GROMACS .gro file of C-alpha atoms in nm:
model
   94
    1MET     CA    1  -3.576  -1.788  -1.720
    2LEU     CA    2  -3.466  -1.552  -1.993
    3ARG     CA    3  -3.346  -1.211  -1.892
    4THR     CA    4  -3.385  -0.927  -2.131
    5ALA     CA    5  -3.171  -0.615  -2.120
    6ARG     CA    6  -3.464  -0.425  -1.974
    7THR     CA    7  -3.512  -0.675  -1.689
    8HIS     CA    8  -3.138  -0.679  -1.614
    9ALA     CA    9  -3.122  -0.298  -1.614
   10HIS     CA   10  -3.420  -0.281  -1.377
   11ILE     CA   11  -3.254  -0.517  -1.129
   12THR     CA   12  -2.927  -0.322  -1.148
   13ASP     CA   13  -3.105   0.013  -1.097
   14ARG     CA   14  -3.289  -0.121  -0.794
   15ARG     CA   15  -2.960  -0.238  -0.639
   16ARG     CA   16  -2.812   0.111  -0.685
   17ASP     CA   17  -3.093   0.253  -0.470
   18LYS     CA   18  -2.929   0.092  -0.167
   19ALA     CA   19  -2.617   0.217   0.003
   20VAL     CA   20  -2.386   0.033   0.240
   21GLU     CA   21  -2.224   0.230   0.521
   22VAL     CA   22  -1.855   0.145   0.558
   23LYS     CA   23  -1.641   0.254   0.855
   24ILE     CA   24  -1.266   0.213   0.822
   25GLY     CA   25  -1.030   0.244   1.115
   26VAL     CA   26  -0.676   0.345   1.023
   27GLN     CA   27  -0.382   0.285   1.256
   28HIS     CA   28  -0.233   0.600   1.410
   29ALA     CA   29  -0.525   0.813   1.284
   30PRO     CA   30  -0.754   0.979   1.539
   31ARG     CA   31  -1.069   0.949   1.326
   32GLU     CA   32  -1.226   0.672   1.126
   33ILE     CA   33  -1.320   0.704   0.760
   34VAL     CA   34  -1.696   0.679   0.705
   35LEU     CA   35  -1.848   0.647   0.359
   36GLU     CA   36  -2.163   0.523   0.193
   37SER     CA   37  -2.088   0.298  -0.099
   38GLY     CA   38  -2.300   0.180  -0.387
   39GLN     CA   39  -2.095  -0.141  -0.390
   40THR     CA   40  -2.254  -0.453  -0.248
   41PRO     CA   41  -2.140  -0.578   0.094
   42GLU     CA   42  -1.986  -0.878  -0.082
   43GLU     CA   43  -1.779  -0.653  -0.311
   44VAL     CA   44  -1.654  -0.449  -0.016
   45GLU     CA   45  -1.570  -0.765   0.180
   46ARG     CA   46  -1.383  -0.908  -0.119
   47ALA     CA   47  -1.177  -0.589  -0.155
   48VAL     CA   48  -1.090  -0.591   0.217
   49SER     CA   49  -0.996  -0.960   0.207
   50GLU     CA   50  -0.768  -0.909  -0.093
   51ALA     CA   51  -0.596  -0.614   0.076
   52LEU     CA   52  -0.542  -0.806   0.400
   53ALA     CA   53  -0.419  -1.116   0.215
   54GLY     CA   54  -0.153  -0.908   0.042
   55LYS     CA   55  -0.299  -0.937  -0.308
   56SER     CA   56  -0.309  -0.558  -0.327
   57GLN     CA   57  -0.123  -0.295  -0.127
   58LEU     CA   58  -0.423  -0.060  -0.113
   59LEU     CA   59  -0.783  -0.101  -0.007
   60SER     CA   60  -0.975   0.079  -0.280
   61LEU     CA   61  -1.345   0.161  -0.237
   62VAL     CA   62  -1.579   0.393  -0.426
   63ASP     CA   63  -1.836   0.604  -0.240
   64ASP     CA   64  -2.184   0.688  -0.366
   65HIS     CA   65  -2.059   1.016  -0.519
   66GLY     CA   66  -1.804   0.833  -0.733
   67ARG     CA   67  -1.503   0.934  -0.522
   68LYS     CA   68  -1.235   0.671  -0.468
   69VAL     CA   69  -1.104   0.608  -0.116
   70LEU     CA   70  -0.759   0.449  -0.094
   71VAL     CA   71  -0.616   0.316   0.233
   72PRO     CA   72  -0.279   0.138   0.266
   73ALA     CA   73  -0.353  -0.226   0.352
   74ASP     CA   74  -0.085  -0.240   0.620
   75ARG     CA   75  -0.252   0.051   0.806
   76LEU     CA   76  -0.600  -0.103   0.834
   77ALA     CA   77  -0.716  -0.138   1.193
   78TYR     CA   78  -1.075  -0.249   1.123
   79VAL     CA   79  -1.352  -0.232   0.864
   80GLU     CA   80  -1.715  -0.224   0.972
   81LEU     CA   81  -1.995  -0.290   0.723
   82GLY     CA   82  -2.348  -0.168   0.790
   83GLU     CA   83  -2.667  -0.313   0.651
   84PRO     CA   84  -2.774  -0.188   0.307
   85THR     CA   85  -3.023   0.096   0.353
   86GLN     CA   86  -3.254   0.280   0.118
   87ARG     CA   87  -3.108   0.603  -0.013
   88LYS     CA   88  -3.296   0.914   0.082
   89VAL     CA   89  -3.457   1.103  -0.203
   90GLY     CA   90  -3.601   1.451  -0.191
   91PHE     CA   91  -3.631   1.699   0.090
   92SER     CA   92  -3.773   1.643   0.434
   93ALA     CA   93  -3.797   1.818   0.766
   94LEU     CA   94  -3.638   1.653   1.065
   0.00000   0.00000   0.00000
């Protein structure tokens, strides 16, 4: 199957509509770090694995607003990945 630039862009745009919730526990910190990331669960898992294996000294993730979160790998207590969810668009009443 041939993929055109338009088809590839459409698939990429659809993937960006989903966000993965990531919770990071840091040793000796009273609160966990919670962020929604546009990265895929596989990308987040790969970054965590590399940090824990010692390939990098920092766990580096990007949230859905483009902010970078850096956590020292030796201070990681746990990382919890949520299921990808649809991003909310527009206004609504609760």
